[in-house]
């Protein structure tokens, strides 16, 4: 496995995460750790991917980013088996929880979308520092997390409230900025990336009938970032063709 590039993708059993894993597996030099909180769903995803006879390899990693102990256990498992990782995609996220008061929804979103990403960085940075190449982190954010866009009446998301999700993604962007500073001297390349409005299981709105683009289109730029195609955009809040203001 030492000759392969090892990438961990959280929330890898569905949506954009699954597509990122699939696209990474198109290359024989890639080994992907598919992070999933459900063993059942994760195993089904791995079985699906392996049935496609892709060139790369995949391995299920039980991982619930809303649970600190789960993150610590996963990091220990990866360290014992592989000793390193080369890339980390913090993709797992939650947008809303139907039927709960807004304050509780905000707490749940923050736990997964912000605290989870912070803890993933803390626990997996030591393994990224042992990368055989350039360590890269892609934090999957959203354009609706841009405060600049929220304050611009011309922005398509100006009237969208959705504070539980928007605030969590704005906070995620700050986590990204802090990571850039923290791992600056370790040669990390770190990005906040917005996939755009994409078909996913994030919410009931993320369907093609509402204009959501295919998951393949949202995932491809993440794979490009992991390849190093856009290392010049390190430390930026990027989308498929450019960047957003924070």
Coordinates of C-alpha atoms in Angstrom, one line a residue:
X1 CA 0.0 0.0 0.0
X2 CA 3.0 2.3 0.5
X3 CA 3.1 3.2 -3.2
X4 CA -0.6 4.2 -3.3
X5 CA -2.0 7.6 -2.5
X6 CA -4.3 7.1 0.5
X7 CA -7.3 9.5 0.8
X8 CA -10.0 9.5 3.5
X9 CA -13.5 10.7 2.5
X10 CA -16.0 11.3 5.2
X11 CA -19.6 10.6 4.4
X12 CA -18.4 8.4 1.6
X13 CA -21.3 6.1 1.4
X14 CA -23.6 8.5 -0.5
X15 CA -24.0 11.7 -2.5
X16 CA -20.9 13.7 -3.4
X17 CA -18.8 11.6 -1.0
X18 CA -19.6 8.4 -2.8
X19 CA -18.9 10.0 -6.2
X20 CA -15.5 11.4 -5.0
X21 CA -14.6 7.8 -3.9
X22 CA -15.6 6.4 -7.2
X23 CA -13.7 9.0 -9.2
X24 CA -10.6 8.6 -7.1
X25 CA -10.8 4.8 -7.7
X26 CA -10.5 5.4 -11.4
X27 CA -6.8 5.7 -10.9
X28 CA -4.8 2.5 -9.9
X29 CA -2.5 4.5 -7.6
X30 CA -5.4 5.5 -5.3
X31 CA -6.6 3.7 -2.2
X32 CA -9.6 5.3 -0.6
X33 CA -10.8 5.0 3.0
X34 CA -14.6 5.3 2.7
X35 CA -15.8 6.9 6.0
X36 CA -19.3 5.9 7.0
X37 CA -21.1 6.1 10.3
X38 CA -23.3 3.1 9.3
X39 CA -21.5 -0.2 8.8
X40 CA -24.5 -1.4 6.8
X41 CA -24.6 1.5 4.4
X42 CA -20.8 1.7 4.2
X43 CA -20.5 -2.0 3.3
X44 CA -23.2 -1.6 0.6
X45 CA -21.3 1.3 -0.9
X46 CA -18.0 -0.6 -0.8
X47 CA -19.7 -3.6 -2.4
X48 CA -21.1 -1.4 -5.2
X49 CA -17.8 0.2 -5.9
X50 CA -15.9 -3.1 -6.0
X51 CA -18.5 -4.5 -8.4
X52 CA -17.5 -1.8 -10.9
X53 CA -14.0 -3.3 -11.2
X54 CA -12.3 0.1 -10.9
X55 CA -8.6 0.4 -11.0
X56 CA -8.2 1.7 -7.5
X57 CA -9.0 0.1 -4.2
X58 CA -11.4 1.0 -1.4
X59 CA -11.7 0.2 2.3
X60 CA -14.5 0.8 4.7
X61 CA -13.7 2.9 7.8
X62 CA -16.4 3.2 10.5
X63 CA -16.5 6.9 11.3
X64 CA -19.1 9.2 12.8
X65 CA -17.8 12.8 12.6
X66 CA -20.3 13.9 15.2
X67 CA -18.7 11.6 17.8
X68 CA -15.3 12.5 19.1
X69 CA -14.6 8.9 20.3
X70 CA -15.4 7.6 16.8
X71 CA -13.0 10.0 15.2
X72 CA -10.2 9.0 17.7
X73 CA -10.9 5.3 17.1
X74 CA -10.8 5.8 13.3
X75 CA -7.5 7.7 13.4
X76 CA -5.9 5.0 15.6
X77 CA -7.1 2.3 13.2
X78 CA -5.7 4.1 10.2
X79 CA -2.4 4.7 12.0
X80 CA -2.0 1.1 12.9
X81 CA -2.9 -0.2 9.4
X82 CA -1.4 2.4 7.1
X83 CA 0.7 4.8 9.2
X84 CA -0.3 7.8 7.1
X85 CA -2.8 9.4 4.8
X86 CA -2.2 11.7 1.9
X87 CA -5.5 13.4 1.5
X88 CA -8.6 14.2 3.6
X89 CA -12.0 15.2 2.3
X90 CA -14.3 16.5 5.1
X91 CA -17.5 15.9 3.2
X92 CA -19.9 14.6 5.8
X93 CA -22.5 17.2 6.7
X94 CA -26.0 17.8 7.9
X95 CA -28.3 20.6 6.8
X96 CA -31.4 20.4 8.9
X97 CA -33.4 18.1 11.3
X98 CA -37.1 18.1 10.6
X99 CA -39.4 18.8 13.6
X100 CA -36.8 20.2 16.0
X101 CA -36.6 23.8 17.2
X102 CA -34.1 26.0 15.3
X103 CA -31.7 26.2 18.3
X104 CA -31.4 22.4 18.5
X105 CA -31.0 22.2 14.7
X106 CA -28.2 24.7 14.9
X107 CA -26.4 22.7 17.6
X108 CA -26.7 19.5 15.6
X109 CA -25.4 21.2 12.4
X110 CA -22.6 22.8 14.3
X111 CA -21.5 19.5 15.9
X112 CA -21.1 17.8 12.5
X113 CA -20.2 20.6 10.2
X114 CA -17.8 22.5 12.4
X115 CA -16.7 20.6 15.5
X116 CA -16.4 17.4 13.5
X117 CA -14.2 19.0 10.9
X118 CA -12.0 20.6 13.7
X119 CA -11.6 17.2 15.4
X120 CA -10.9 15.4 12.1
X121 CA -8.1 17.9 11.5
X122 CA -6.7 17.4 15.0
X123 CA -6.7 13.6 14.8
X124 CA -5.6 13.1 11.3
X125 CA -3.1 15.9 10.9
X126 CA -0.3 13.7 12.4
X127 CA -1.0 11.1 9.7
X128 CA -1.1 13.7 7.0
X129 CA 2.3 15.0 8.1
X130 CA 3.6 11.5 7.3
X131 CA 2.3 11.7 3.7
X132 CA 4.6 10.4 1.0
X133 CA 3.7 13.6 -1.0
X134 CA 1.9 16.9 -0.4
X135 CA -0.8 16.5 2.2
X136 CA -4.1 18.0 1.1
X137 CA -7.4 18.8 2.9
X138 CA -10.6 19.7 1.2
X139 CA -13.3 20.9 3.5
X140 CA -16.6 20.8 1.6
X141 CA -18.3 24.1 2.3
X142 CA -21.1 26.0 0.5
X143 CA -21.6 29.3 -1.2
X144 CA -24.4 30.0 1.3
X145 CA -21.7 30.1 4.0
X146 CA -20.3 33.3 2.4
X147 CA -21.1 36.3 4.5
X148 CA -20.2 38.5 1.5
X149 CA -22.9 36.9 -0.5
X150 CA -25.5 37.0 2.3
X151 CA -25.0 40.8 2.5
X152 CA -25.2 41.3 -1.3
X153 CA -28.8 42.0 -2.5
X154 CA -27.8 40.9 -6.0
X155 CA -26.8 37.4 -4.7
X156 CA -29.1 34.5 -5.5
X157 CA -28.8 33.5 -1.8
X158 CA -29.5 36.9 -0.4
X159 CA -33.1 36.1 0.7
X160 CA -32.3 32.6 1.8
X161 CA -32.3 32.4 5.6
X162 CA -31.6 28.8 6.7
X163 CA -29.4 30.0 9.6
X164 CA -28.6 26.5 11.0
X165 CA -26.8 25.5 7.8
X166 CA -25.5 28.9 6.6
X167 CA -23.9 29.7 10.0
X168 CA -22.3 26.3 10.2
X169 CA -20.7 26.6 6.8
X170 CA -19.5 30.1 7.6
X171 CA -17.9 28.7 10.7
X172 CA -16.4 25.8 8.7
X173 CA -14.7 28.4 6.5
X174 CA -13.1 29.9 9.6
X175 CA -11.9 26.4 10.6
X176 CA -10.3 26.1 7.1
X177 CA -8.5 29.5 7.6
X178 CA -7.3 28.4 11.0
X179 CA -6.0 25.1 9.5
X180 CA -4.1 26.9 6.8
X181 CA -2.3 28.9 9.5
X182 CA -1.7 25.9 11.8
X183 CA -0.3 23.6 9.1
X184 CA 1.4 26.3 7.1
X185 CA 4.9 25.1 7.9
X186 CA 4.0 21.5 7.3
X187 CA 3.4 22.0 3.6
X188 CA -0.3 21.3 3.7
X189 CA -2.6 22.5 0.8
X190 CA -6.0 23.2 2.3
X191 CA -9.2 24.4 0.6
X192 CA -12.8 25.3 1.4
X193 CA -14.7 24.1 -1.6
X194 CA -18.3 24.7 -2.7
X195 CA -19.7 22.0 -5.0
X196 CA -22.7 24.1 -5.9
X197 CA -26.4 23.0 -5.8
X198 CA -25.9 19.3 -6.4
X199 CA -28.0 16.1 -6.2
X200 CA -27.4 14.7 -2.8
X201 CA -29.0 13.4 0.4
X202 CA -28.3 16.6 2.2
X203 CA -31.9 17.7 1.9
X204 CA -35.1 16.9 0.1
X205 CA -34.5 19.9 -2.1
X206 CA -31.3 18.5 -3.6
X207 CA -32.9 16.7 -6.5
X208 CA -32.6 17.2 -10.3
X209 CA -36.2 18.3 -10.6
X210 CA -35.2 21.4 -8.6
X211 CA -32.2 22.1 -10.9
X212 CA -29.5 20.3 -8.9
X213 CA -26.6 19.2 -11.0
X214 CA -25.3 15.6 -11.1
X215 CA -23.1 14.5 -8.2
X216 CA -20.3 13.8 -10.7
X217 CA -20.0 17.5 -11.5
X218 CA -19.8 18.4 -7.8
X219 CA -17.2 15.7 -7.1
X220 CA -14.8 16.2 -10.0
X221 CA -13.3 19.5 -8.8
X222 CA -12.6 17.8 -5.4
X223 CA -10.6 15.1 -7.2
X224 CA -8.8 17.8 -9.1
X225 CA -7.9 19.6 -5.8
X226 CA -6.6 16.3 -4.4
X227 CA -4.5 15.7 -7.5
X228 CA -2.8 19.1 -7.0
X229 CA -4.3 20.7 -10.1
X230 CA -5.2 23.8 -8.1
X231 CA -2.5 24.1 -5.5
X232 CA -2.3 27.8 -6.4
X233 CA -5.7 28.2 -4.8
X234 CA -4.5 26.9 -1.4
X235 CA -6.1 28.8 1.4
X236 CA -9.0 30.0 -0.7
X237 CA -12.8 29.4 -0.7
X238 CA -13.2 27.9 -4.2
X239 CA -15.8 26.5 -6.5
X240 CA -15.6 24.6 -9.8
X241 CA -14.4 27.5 -11.9
X242 CA -13.1 30.1 -9.5
X243 CA -13.4 31.4 -5.9
X244 CA -15.9 33.0 -3.6
X245 CA -15.4 35.9 -1.2
X246 CA -15.4 34.7 2.4

